[in-house]
Amino acid sequence: MAVRISVKRFQLSISTSYQFLAPAAIIMAIALFFPLLYMVYGSFRAWDPSQTLSESEFIGFGNYTKLWFDATFWESVSVTLRFAISVVFFEMIIGVGLALMLDRNMRGMSFLRTLFILPMMIAPVVVGLMWRFVYHPTDGTFNRWLSTFGLDGVDWLGRHALLSVIVADIWQWTPFIFILALAALQSLPRSALEAARIDGASSWQLIVYIKLPLMMPVLIVTMLLRLIDAFKVLEVILVMTEGGPGLATEILALRISRTAQEFRELGEAAAMSNYLLLLLLFLTLGMLAFTRWQEARAEREGRRAEKEG
Amino acid sequence: MAANDSAITKKGRAIRKDRMIRKPDSTSRHDTAIRDSLSKLDIDFHFCMHTIPIGCNKTIQMPELQLCGLVKRYGAVQVLHRIDLHMEPNEFTVLVGPSGCGKSTTLRMIAGLETVSEGEIYIDSRPVSHLEPKDRDLAMVFQDYALYPHMNVANNMSFALRLKREPKPKIDARVREVAAMLGLSDYLHRKPGELSGGQRQRVAMGRALTRDASTFLFDEPLSNLDAKLRGQMRAELALMRQRVQKNMIYVTHDQVEAMTLADRIVVMHEGHIHQQGTPVDLYERPVNRFVAGFLGTPPMNFLDVELEETDGKIFATDGHIRVEIVGELSVRARKRPSRNAVLGIRPSDLSYRPEMVPGRTIDLKVLVSEYVGTRSVLICECGQARFTVEVKSETPIALGETVRFAVNNEFVHLFDQSTALAI
């Protein structure tokens, strides 16, 4: 009897949890899976914005093959990869470095921390406008500053457009990594750090052998988030360069929006989005698989050593 | 009657002699005693039997440690008031006191984890208070073990040696040696997260032992363990103590740990050192009421009394009881101008003697009996005050009954009522 009651209770609790999950699941279905499926469906059609989706013509993998052999599309992919990898690389180094330096109790530290995360709070369009001003060939902050030293101005948004865009993105998003790294640092076990100091670690060794390895799980997730975000960045670049000059800064997200709006090729834009989605999926899964593999390898080695010992 | 009396005193002396034997150099007896207690605790004893003693080259003189006028302030709050302490080489010093007494702060200042506000720490007459922890040649065991969670046991233990860039074969040999001594050989490749509390404790100990530091610091290393494991680890620590001849400073709030492990106990309270000395010294001759009440379980009974002289004998009395003060204490008591005092009697210095006539006895009404195995602790009423008495469990005592107990007069204590200092 008692057993049956407990089984019933158990079932009840399971169904209750599904009930509580339902609202979120429905919203997810409407807001995420429906557009996704719609996009996948549309990517197989020659679809003009003036048509409804059912009126458009089915062309199979036409959009995909067209893109595959389009050199300018591959240029966009390459720009996107170069942009994303370099911004994440530098943001990680600067953000984690700042966190390591500012993880201490100093007068005015909380004020400084707030100051550091300000760039992240500014609207992307404003960031774009601001940097466009900073980079202005004649009146821009940088070039005027250079001219006071008697140096020639640099053609920031012309010849060095990608570099300039990367610098702007680093400026805006380093704080994100900084606050997450700082939170990770402050949750580290205090006594383990003290033990390492007594064991003879210099502050540099403390960082390399204790702090960074212990922060690693947080840092990996942070990096993934930033990487995914960097592949989708749009507004700042749109405002600063509109993808130019030429295709120098035309990252995929920008190309997708232009294909859809200027060239009115919704099907092709959808196919491009799917390529981007697949790229991100591979990157994310690849990174997770890599960390899994490393953990598994460490464990295997430990076991083998245990057997031998 | 008189025969009975002398029997009590003899027994009392015998107990105390036994306490006095506890010196680190009388290894054989000490070892046997610990081995007995270990076997009682049902411990796997293999690791103690065939191990290589490490770091116990007795010819090497370990440095002396000295604290001079050590002061610690946090802002306006002063938590340590001029601590002076001199530790002999190879001494096992236990800092003991209730929480907030400054014992951990003192230890952390020696370790270099807290800055020194005033005063100086000397290791071998060399001032060290400005040095980084790593330059002080110390090893420390933390209360929460403080293991490196991302390293396996072997790497945890070898961390300090690897930082020093010692040759790898030497490190491996050293780790294996220490692991064997602590019974950790089978766990060398586990992460701390995969170990039990007791095993983690041992790894923490092993990490300190692996590096050949001159001074070991222990910050309440056993307080996170459950009672049984704590007893077990205490015995293991005592064993380790015999093998490793190093300066050891041990902080605890547990007076049992202090009594069983220490060569020298330092009792601290509210940032002051109240008394220091051997466990026997402190137990038998506490300088004040705080030390007397802190050491010994169950704690000493205190009673406000008046001293009066009858027929050339000094008695302490409060209306309900009347205890004769004998020996040197009576001489000192007689010299005092004030008649008021506090009488201190340890629960073990009272014994069940229903047949004795009044004189060296007190009558107490038994309220509660706490059975703890072979001994029982009786909580009795004595006027307004409570009195605890420790008796053998087979003693036939009924609750609510008024029972006559004999007082072991030689071991009673008197304290000044206002200063709390021992008379």
XYZ file of C-alpha atoms in Angstrom:
732
model
C 0.000 0.000 0.000
C 2.603 2.412 1.117
C 4.696 1.558 -1.906
C 1.833 2.232 -4.283
C 1.202 5.615 -2.720
C 4.806 6.591 -3.063
C 4.821 5.535 -6.732
C 1.745 7.638 -7.326
C 3.375 10.577 -5.601
C 6.422 10.170 -7.750
C 4.386 10.203 -10.946
C 2.506 13.204 -9.708
C 5.725 15.075 -9.075
C 7.020 14.257 -12.570
C 3.876 15.470 -14.279
C 3.918 18.565 -12.088
C 7.414 19.400 -13.229
C 6.284 19.070 -16.859
C 3.389 21.376 -16.148
C 5.729 23.956 -14.761
C 8.003 23.569 -17.758
C 5.150 23.923 -20.253
C 4.909 27.741 -20.491
C 8.610 28.084 -21.136
C 8.503 25.224 -23.646
C 5.610 26.804 -25.548
C 7.340 30.176 -25.730
C 10.533 28.481 -26.905
C 8.577 26.663 -29.611
C 6.951 29.855 -30.852
C 9.926 32.163 -30.556
C 12.761 29.825 -31.499
C 11.820 26.615 -33.256
C 9.099 28.059 -35.476
C 11.305 30.796 -37.003
C 14.140 28.305 -37.291
C 12.041 25.817 -39.226
C 10.555 28.651 -41.273
C 14.062 29.768 -42.165
C 15.182 26.262 -43.108
C 12.042 25.887 -45.279
C 12.556 29.296 -46.907
C 16.190 28.578 -47.702
C 15.079 26.005 -50.282
C 13.039 28.585 -52.231
C 13.599 31.553 -54.503
C 11.782 33.917 -52.250
C 11.118 37.621 -52.857
C 9.757 39.740 -49.998
C 6.716 40.618 -52.123
C 5.655 36.973 -52.196
C 4.221 34.884 -49.410
C 6.351 31.859 -48.724
C 3.865 29.462 -50.387
C 3.865 31.486 -53.605
C 7.643 31.239 -53.964
C 9.279 28.663 -56.181
C 11.003 25.589 -54.715
C 14.571 25.384 -56.007
C 16.030 22.630 -53.791
C 19.626 23.304 -52.780
C 19.884 26.104 -55.332
C 20.569 28.821 -52.778
C 23.171 26.700 -51.035
C 25.088 25.752 -54.179
C 24.986 29.319 -55.431
C 26.543 30.521 -52.199
C 29.068 27.677 -52.166
C 30.530 28.846 -55.447
C 30.254 32.569 -54.607
C 33.739 33.952 -53.850
C 32.333 37.046 -52.139
C 30.398 34.815 -49.705
C 33.624 33.027 -48.796
C 35.308 36.411 -48.386
C 32.577 37.270 -45.862
C 33.109 33.973 -44.039
C 36.827 34.645 -43.876
C 36.281 38.210 -42.594
C 33.885 36.869 -39.971
C 36.341 34.208 -38.809
C 39.248 36.639 -38.663
C 37.120 39.167 -36.803
C 35.643 36.705 -34.288
C 38.847 34.876 -33.505
C 40.934 38.008 -33.050
C 38.406 39.865 -30.903
C 37.817 36.863 -28.624
C 41.541 36.205 -28.359
C 42.407 39.751 -27.320
C 39.330 40.248 -25.179
C 40.148 37.110 -23.210
C 43.726 38.159 -22.611
C 42.930 41.753 -21.673
C 39.781 40.892 -19.672
C 41.378 38.113 -17.639
C 44.537 40.160 -17.201
C 42.582 43.129 -15.857
C 40.611 40.863 -13.535
C 43.813 39.372 -12.147
C 45.226 42.837 -11.559
C 42.111 44.326 -10.002
C 41.231 41.397 -7.732
C 42.255 43.112 -4.537
C 40.748 45.243 -1.833
C 41.690 48.802 -2.594
C 40.035 52.094 -1.825
C 37.774 53.084 -4.705
C 37.937 49.662 -6.331
C 34.169 49.317 -6.689
C 34.072 52.679 -8.483
C 36.828 51.537 -10.835
C 35.000 48.299 -11.556
C 31.839 50.178 -12.480
C 33.903 52.416 -14.734
C 35.371 49.376 -16.443
C 32.041 47.846 -17.352
C 30.569 51.078 -18.737
C 31.384 50.363 -22.430
C 29.242 47.236 -22.296
C 26.238 49.255 -21.211
C 26.298 51.699 -24.125
C 23.912 50.970 -27.022
C 25.804 49.395 -29.987
C 24.707 52.120 -32.418
C 26.104 54.781 -30.106
C 29.329 52.812 -29.825
C 29.531 52.686 -33.609
C 28.948 56.441 -33.963
C 31.451 57.204 -31.268
C 34.172 55.123 -32.856
C 33.379 56.568 -36.263
C 34.133 59.947 -34.778
C 37.290 58.708 -33.076
C 38.527 57.229 -36.350
C 37.621 60.227 -38.521
C 40.481 60.856 -40.999
C 40.892 64.586 -40.255
C 38.880 65.494 -37.149
C 39.047 62.131 -35.380
C 40.576 61.855 -31.921
C 43.290 59.443 -33.002
C 44.522 61.337 -36.006
C 44.499 64.700 -34.234
C 46.418 63.144 -31.411
C 48.927 61.721 -33.887
C 49.287 65.083 -35.596
C 50.246 66.784 -32.318
C 53.304 64.520 -32.401
C 53.860 65.543 -35.999
C 52.879 62.114 -37.329
C 50.768 61.469 -40.407
C 47.176 60.426 -39.853
C 46.237 56.805 -40.316
C 43.450 55.846 -42.698
C 41.622 53.965 -39.950
C 38.334 53.063 -41.560
C 39.859 52.811 -45.030
C 42.936 50.711 -45.353
C 42.854 49.397 -41.766
C 39.100 49.006 -41.548
C 39.058 45.453 -40.148
C 41.669 46.296 -37.516
C 39.712 49.406 -36.500
C 36.504 47.446 -36.180
C 38.282 44.806 -34.113
C 39.672 47.478 -31.766
C 36.188 48.941 -31.279
C 34.724 45.548 -30.478
C 37.528 44.785 -28.008
C 36.849 48.100 -26.309
C 33.165 47.323 -26.007
C 33.250 43.680 -24.936
C 36.383 43.236 -22.824
C 34.391 44.351 -19.747
C 32.091 41.357 -20.180
C 35.016 38.981 -19.824
C 36.463 41.144 -17.080
C 33.426 40.934 -14.806
C 32.952 37.214 -15.322
C 36.642 36.535 -14.714
C 36.560 38.739 -11.626
C 33.540 36.862 -10.269
C 35.342 33.572 -10.907
C 38.451 34.870 -9.146
C 36.567 36.018 -6.112
C 34.853 32.681 -5.696
C 38.163 30.804 -5.612
C 38.898 29.031 -2.323
C 40.842 31.601 -0.279
C 42.688 29.066 1.829
C 43.982 27.169 -1.213
C 45.564 30.413 -2.421
C 47.066 30.982 1.014
C 48.363 27.421 1.058
C 50.039 28.010 -2.295
C 51.690 31.172 -0.976
C 53.076 29.230 1.960
C 54.153 26.439 -0.393
C 56.395 29.007 -2.024
C 54.466 30.259 -5.037
C 55.285 33.741 -6.305
C 52.307 35.827 -7.420
C 53.035 34.860 -11.006
C 53.177 31.151 -10.147
C 50.011 31.558 -8.123
C 48.244 32.796 -11.244
C 49.632 30.144 -13.580
C 49.333 27.078 -11.334
C 46.351 27.840 -9.145
C 44.161 30.741 -10.243
C 43.928 30.117 -13.996
C 43.355 26.349 -13.793
C 40.629 26.872 -11.213
C 38.984 29.618 -13.289
C 39.123 27.504 -16.435
C 35.518 26.187 -16.441
C 34.147 29.718 -16.173
C 36.604 31.023 -18.745
C 35.634 28.348 -21.273
C 31.941 29.184 -20.989
C 32.720 32.903 -21.196
C 34.792 32.361 -24.298
C 32.018 30.335 -25.942
C 29.482 33.045 -25.225
C 31.735 35.709 -26.637
C 32.612 33.641 -29.691
C 28.968 33.051 -30.540
C 28.256 36.725 -30.031
C 31.197 37.835 -32.137
C 29.876 35.819 -35.094
C 26.627 37.699 -34.962
C 27.833 41.257 -34.371
C 26.076 43.700 -36.689
C 25.175 47.197 -35.526
C 28.582 48.564 -34.626
C 30.103 47.539 -37.944
C 27.045 48.688 -39.861
C 27.341 52.143 -38.346
C 31.113 52.363 -38.644
C 31.835 51.025 -42.126
C 28.677 49.504 -43.631
C 30.880 46.544 -44.462
C 33.311 48.548 -46.519
C 35.530 49.520 -47.973
C 34.759 46.863 -50.538
C 34.159 43.692 -48.585
C 36.878 44.435 -46.019
C 34.547 44.432 -43.022
C 31.475 42.758 -44.460
C 30.938 40.057 -41.863
C 28.271 37.397 -42.401
C 25.545 38.992 -40.295
C 25.890 42.206 -42.293
C 25.866 40.341 -45.599
C 22.749 38.440 -44.538
C 20.894 41.614 -43.656
C 21.933 43.268 -46.927
C 21.001 40.242 -49.038
C 17.568 40.246 -47.464
C 16.923 43.994 -47.549
C 18.891 45.480 -50.409
C 18.976 42.530 -52.806
C 15.586 41.171 -51.743
C 16.825 37.563 -51.816
C 15.130 36.122 -48.750
C 15.863 32.521 -49.739
C 19.547 33.187 -50.206
C 19.717 35.126 -46.903
C 18.044 32.198 -45.168
C 20.546 29.760 -46.657
C 23.400 31.993 -45.508
C 21.957 32.097 -42.000
C 21.885 28.320 -42.026
C 25.547 28.186 -43.016
C 26.342 30.523 -40.111
C 24.257 28.407 -37.783
C 26.107 25.267 -38.862
C 29.453 26.995 -38.429
C 28.574 28.064 -34.880
C 27.216 24.630 -34.092
C 30.442 22.985 -35.209
C 32.565 25.461 -33.281
C 30.590 25.046 -30.061
C 30.357 21.285 -30.262
C 33.987 21.101 -31.246
C 35.046 23.111 -28.238
C 32.911 21.130 -25.833
C 34.188 17.890 -27.332
C 37.752 19.137 -26.957
C 37.363 19.907 -23.250
C 35.617 16.549 -22.729
C 38.418 14.783 -24.512
C 41.025 16.531 -22.409
C 39.267 15.623 -19.188
C 38.884 12.032 -20.292
C 42.536 11.873 -21.234
C 43.629 13.250 -17.857
C 41.450 10.689 -16.141
C 42.776 7.841 -18.268
C 46.328 8.838 -17.493
C 45.520 9.003 -13.808
C 44.049 5.505 -13.899
C 46.953 4.089 -15.813
C 49.400 5.653 -13.388
C 47.384 4.260 -10.496
C 47.576 0.764 -11.976
C 51.295 1.035 -12.516
C 51.902 2.552 -9.086
C 38.232 6.239 57.925
C 41.820 7.391 57.865
C 42.786 4.377 55.790
C 40.144 5.277 53.266
C 41.433 8.807 53.095
C 44.982 7.855 52.317
C 43.751 5.467 49.661
C 42.061 8.338 47.880
C 45.113 10.510 47.989
C 47.321 7.719 46.745
C 44.998 7.111 43.859
C 44.942 10.810 43.093
C 48.690 10.945 43.021
C 48.890 7.887 40.855
C 46.690 9.506 38.244
C 48.817 12.580 38.192
C 52.053 10.667 37.934
C 50.616 9.022 34.911
C 49.935 12.404 33.390
C 53.495 13.479 34.029
C 54.973 10.578 32.098
C 53.643 12.106 28.903
C 56.872 13.528 27.566
C 57.926 13.165 23.960
C 61.260 11.553 24.698
C 59.798 8.651 26.667
C 58.863 7.156 23.339
C 58.286 3.540 24.180
C 55.574 4.111 26.750
C 54.002 6.863 24.774
C 53.996 4.699 21.697
C 52.329 1.850 23.527
C 49.728 4.159 24.946
C 48.877 5.501 21.522
C 48.913 2.071 19.990
C 46.427 0.979 22.648
C 44.179 3.909 21.932
C 44.486 3.239 18.222
C 43.517 -0.395 18.587
C 40.562 0.695 20.674
C 39.506 2.936 17.852
C 39.722 0.049 15.425
C 42.244 1.635 13.121
C 44.191 0.023 10.402
C 47.599 0.223 11.950
C 49.734 -0.866 9.030
C 51.157 2.501 8.165
C 52.601 3.110 11.567
C 54.353 -0.249 11.816
C 56.845 -0.236 9.001
C 57.611 3.246 7.913
C 60.794 5.133 7.527
C 60.996 7.944 10.012
C 61.310 11.108 8.004
C 62.989 14.356 8.798
C 63.799 13.165 12.285
C 67.497 13.600 12.161
C 67.783 14.715 15.723
C 71.252 16.163 15.344
C 69.882 18.980 13.178
C 68.799 21.733 15.485
C 65.517 23.275 14.449
C 65.323 27.031 14.739
C 63.837 28.766 17.715
C 60.709 30.738 17.227
C 60.088 33.869 19.189
C 57.258 36.361 19.304
C 58.036 39.727 20.831
C 55.293 42.156 21.792
C 53.110 41.058 18.915
C 50.135 43.369 18.356
C 47.380 43.067 15.773
C 44.865 45.776 15.034
C 42.017 45.779 12.559
C 41.288 49.480 12.250
C 40.561 50.681 15.743
C 39.979 47.212 17.149
C 42.966 45.643 18.819
C 42.677 41.866 18.737
C 46.122 40.937 20.053
C 47.710 42.736 22.987
C 51.494 42.337 23.049
C 51.948 38.601 22.721
C 55.332 37.392 23.985
C 56.154 33.787 23.362
C 59.353 31.792 23.142
C 59.187 28.346 21.606
C 62.012 25.911 22.210
C 63.424 24.059 19.202
C 61.404 20.954 18.270
C 58.657 21.921 20.629
C 55.022 21.088 19.976
C 53.263 24.254 21.075
C 49.492 24.367 21.220
C 47.698 27.712 21.232
C 44.330 27.103 22.791
C 41.426 29.302 23.726
C 37.789 30.002 22.959
C 36.935 31.345 19.519
C 37.902 34.972 19.044
C 40.810 34.772 21.468
C 43.364 35.632 18.778
C 45.034 32.244 18.483
C 44.380 31.851 14.766
C 45.437 35.438 14.123
C 48.698 34.759 15.937
C 49.313 31.682 13.807
C 48.474 33.497 10.590
C 50.852 36.278 11.545
C 53.621 33.736 12.069
C 52.740 32.279 8.664
C 52.836 35.697 7.049
C 49.203 35.669 5.963
C 48.391 38.591 8.245
C 50.499 41.692 8.620
C 52.058 42.481 11.980
C 50.763 45.760 13.430
C 53.471 46.005 16.077
C 56.166 43.800 17.500
C 58.339 41.267 15.755
C 58.557 37.576 14.967
C 61.998 35.981 15.137
C 62.973 32.679 13.611
C 66.465 31.832 14.825
C 66.904 35.439 16.004
C 66.156 36.621 12.468
C 63.251 39.063 12.214
C 60.795 37.736 9.635
C 57.679 39.868 9.904
C 58.480 41.710 6.680
C 59.063 38.492 4.708
C 56.621 36.824 2.339
C 55.169 33.518 3.559
C 57.291 31.630 1.049
C 60.509 33.012 2.511
C 59.804 31.901 6.062
C 60.401 28.166 5.615
C 57.052 27.094 7.027
C 54.470 24.462 6.211
C 50.860 24.879 7.211
C 47.821 22.645 7.581
C 44.517 24.480 7.246
C 41.193 23.879 8.924
C 39.403 23.304 5.596
C 42.464 21.414 4.257
C 42.959 24.000 1.465
C 43.902 21.346 -1.065
C 44.304 22.360 -4.689
C 41.076 20.963 -6.173
C 42.429 20.608 -9.714
C 45.494 18.579 -8.755
C 45.617 14.947 -7.748
C 46.972 13.895 -4.384
C 50.525 13.386 -5.633
C 50.611 16.801 -7.272
C 49.078 18.432 -4.226
C 51.801 16.962 -2.066
C 54.643 17.745 -4.440
C 53.558 21.299 -5.318
C 56.119 23.053 -3.121
C 58.954 20.830 -4.315
C 57.965 21.317 -7.945
C 58.014 25.077 -7.436
C 61.545 24.716 -6.104
C 62.432 22.784 -9.276
C 63.762 19.798 -7.387
C 64.722 16.863 -9.624
C 61.717 14.712 -10.480
C 63.004 11.361 -9.148
C 63.713 13.010 -5.818
C 60.211 14.497 -5.673
C 58.607 11.168 -6.569
C 60.578 9.323 -3.928
C 59.701 11.893 -1.316
C 55.987 11.832 -2.155
C 55.939 8.045 -2.050
C 57.706 8.033 1.293
C 55.254 10.449 2.892
C 52.245 8.787 1.262
C 53.341 5.450 2.688
C 53.672 6.957 6.125
C 50.161 8.414 5.988
C 48.532 5.432 4.271
C 47.822 7.423 1.108
C 49.718 5.284 -1.400
C 46.559 3.978 -3.061
C 45.089 7.417 -3.573
C 47.954 9.301 -5.175
C 46.121 9.791 -8.460
C 42.759 10.792 -7.059
C 41.541 14.357 -6.979
C 40.655 15.827 -3.569
C 36.977 15.765 -4.559
C 37.101 11.973 -4.676
C 38.387 11.581 -1.129
C 36.655 11.402 2.238
C 37.140 14.065 4.894
C 39.684 12.025 6.813
C 41.665 11.254 3.676
C 41.702 14.916 2.678
C 42.946 15.734 6.135
C 45.808 13.301 5.634
C 46.645 14.778 2.243
C 46.814 18.212 3.840
C 49.148 16.789 6.459
C 51.129 14.998 3.768
C 51.518 18.179 1.781
C 53.042 19.867 4.806
C 55.309 16.903 5.521
C 56.546 16.472 1.955
C 58.417 19.728 2.001
C 61.093 19.728 4.606
C 60.074 22.952 6.299
C 61.549 23.795 9.673
C 58.275 24.779 11.289
C 54.822 23.281 10.961
C 51.720 25.322 11.589
C 48.356 23.697 12.209
C 45.208 25.814 12.139
C 42.500 23.751 13.821
C 43.235 20.833 11.504
C 40.783 18.412 13.100
C 37.755 20.595 13.707
C 36.043 19.707 10.417
C 36.053 15.985 11.204
C 33.392 14.034 13.056
C 34.077 13.006 16.640
C 35.307 9.473 15.953
C 37.590 10.484 13.109
C 38.895 13.352 15.179
C 39.994 10.979 17.915
C 41.641 8.761 15.329
C 43.491 11.610 13.631
C 44.563 12.952 17.001
C 46.292 9.670 17.709
C 47.871 9.684 14.245
C 49.115 13.207 14.848
C 50.668 12.135 18.113
C 52.396 9.305 16.264
C 53.576 11.616 13.507
C 54.906 13.900 16.198
C 57.270 11.149 17.359
C 58.645 10.616 13.874
C 58.979 14.193 12.803
C 61.138 16.304 15.033
C 60.197 19.796 13.949
C 58.858 22.950 15.507
C 55.129 22.599 15.540
C 52.569 25.218 16.405
C 49.052 23.988 16.673
C 45.929 26.075 17.123
C 42.772 24.572 18.522
C 39.774 25.437 20.625
C 39.561 21.838 21.796
C 41.283 21.450 25.130
C 41.474 17.667 24.720
C 43.627 18.092 21.615
C 45.735 20.604 23.496
C 46.234 18.356 26.508
C 47.028 15.221 24.513
C 49.359 16.688 21.903
C 51.228 19.558 23.475
C 54.684 19.824 24.939
C 53.654 23.323 25.842
C 50.166 24.719 26.044
C 49.547 28.422 25.624
C 46.113 29.422 26.857
C 44.829 32.583 25.200
C 41.788 34.674 25.928
C 40.705 37.973 24.395
C 44.078 38.642 22.823
C 46.149 37.934 25.920
C 48.204 34.930 26.924
C 46.870 33.769 30.276
C 49.284 30.981 30.970
C 51.790 28.755 29.257
C 53.502 25.571 30.331
C 53.309 21.809 30.142
C 49.847 20.230 30.187
C 50.512 18.952 33.706
C 51.558 22.420 34.881
C 48.432 24.025 33.528
C 46.125 21.304 34.759
C 47.506 21.188 38.271
C 48.565 24.780 38.770
C 46.316 27.069 36.745
C 47.228 30.712 37.365
C 43.672 31.953 37.165
C 40.071 30.945 37.065
C 39.868 31.092 33.252
C 42.676 28.599 32.699
C 41.307 26.355 35.423
C 37.874 26.338 33.859
C 39.125 25.930 30.297
C 41.283 22.839 30.725
C 39.755 19.548 31.793
C 36.452 17.875 30.976
C 33.977 18.141 32.556
C 35.111 21.637 33.555
C 36.089 22.609 37.068
C 33.367 23.574 39.547
C 33.558 27.062 41.001
C 31.906 28.206 44.169
C 32.048 31.530 46.015
C 33.242 30.769 49.510
C 34.453 32.374 52.693
C 37.650 31.268 54.326
C 37.554 30.714 58.051
C 40.029 29.412 60.536
C 39.038 26.862 63.171
C 41.543 25.100 65.446
C 44.406 26.257 63.260
C 42.813 24.744 60.158
C 41.537 26.716 57.181
C 38.094 25.878 55.858
C 36.317 27.113 52.763
C 32.624 27.365 53.433
C 29.517 28.762 51.811
C 26.850 27.530 54.211
C 26.155 24.324 52.346
C 29.607 22.887 52.172
C 32.724 23.054 54.232
C 36.003 21.978 52.681
C 39.277 21.913 54.502
C 42.168 23.593 52.744
C 45.379 21.672 53.269
C 49.064 21.855 52.380
C 50.727 24.904 50.929
C 47.470 26.329 49.738
C 46.363 26.733 53.359
C 49.556 28.658 54.097
C 48.909 31.006 51.209
C 45.254 31.317 52.105
C 46.087 32.225 55.664
C 48.314 35.114 54.527
C 45.521 36.732 52.584
C 43.830 39.750 54.087
C 40.478 39.081 52.389
C 38.246 36.242 53.588
C 36.354 35.909 50.303
C 37.519 33.526 47.603
C 36.382 31.221 44.849
C 36.775 27.521 45.465
C 37.578 25.353 42.456
C 37.121 21.581 42.524
C 37.499 19.318 39.516
C 34.642 16.841 39.025
C 37.158 13.995 39.200
C 38.404 15.131 42.592
C 35.122 14.205 44.205
C 34.357 10.592 44.977
C 31.332 8.710 46.224
C 31.779 8.021 49.961
C 28.425 7.627 51.687
C 30.009 6.107 54.793
C 32.306 9.024 55.609
C 31.563 11.433 58.429
C 31.512 15.162 57.590
C 34.812 17.005 57.478
C 36.411 16.281 54.172
C 33.151 15.667 52.412
C 30.360 17.636 50.811
C 26.712 16.687 50.471
C 25.125 17.295 47.095
C 21.661 16.674 45.711
C 21.890 14.779 42.414
C 19.763 16.375 39.667
C 20.865 14.693 36.465
C 23.075 11.737 35.675
C 24.791 11.679 32.298
C 25.903 8.198 31.448
C 28.985 8.188 29.210
C 30.163 4.589 29.496
C 32.434 3.577 32.336
C 32.061 6.991 33.919
C 28.962 9.007 34.593
C 28.767 12.732 35.070
C 26.413 13.813 37.832
C 25.011 17.297 37.817
C 24.210 18.220 41.389
C 22.737 21.106 43.293
C 24.754 22.941 45.873
C 22.688 25.808 47.224
C 22.194 28.096 44.229
C 25.135 26.673 42.325
C 25.476 23.613 40.087
C 28.215 21.131 40.751
C 29.404 18.376 38.444
C 30.859 15.176 39.790
C 32.468 12.370 37.857
C 31.849 8.890 39.248
C 32.106 5.304 38.106
C 28.928 4.285 36.352
C 28.257 1.376 38.714
C 27.956 3.783 41.662
C 24.436 3.266 43.062
C 22.957 6.753 42.877
C 19.305 7.710 42.604
C 18.219 11.043 41.162
C 16.915 13.518 43.697
C 18.911 11.906 46.453
C 21.408 13.866 48.536
C 24.718 12.074 48.376
C 27.921 12.447 50.322
C 31.098 12.916 48.273
C 34.653 12.956 49.571
C 36.783 15.879 48.434
C 40.346 15.267 47.375
C 41.585 18.191 49.442
C 45.074 18.259 48.032
C 43.819 19.194 44.629
C 41.304 21.918 45.325
C 42.024 25.415 44.040
C 41.307 28.862 45.405
C 40.949 32.008 43.332
C 40.613 35.646 44.221
C 37.045 36.813 43.768
C 37.842 40.101 42.064
C 41.039 39.406 40.111
C 40.268 35.713 39.398
C 43.944 34.962 40.024
C 44.899 31.743 41.766
C 45.759 32.021 45.451
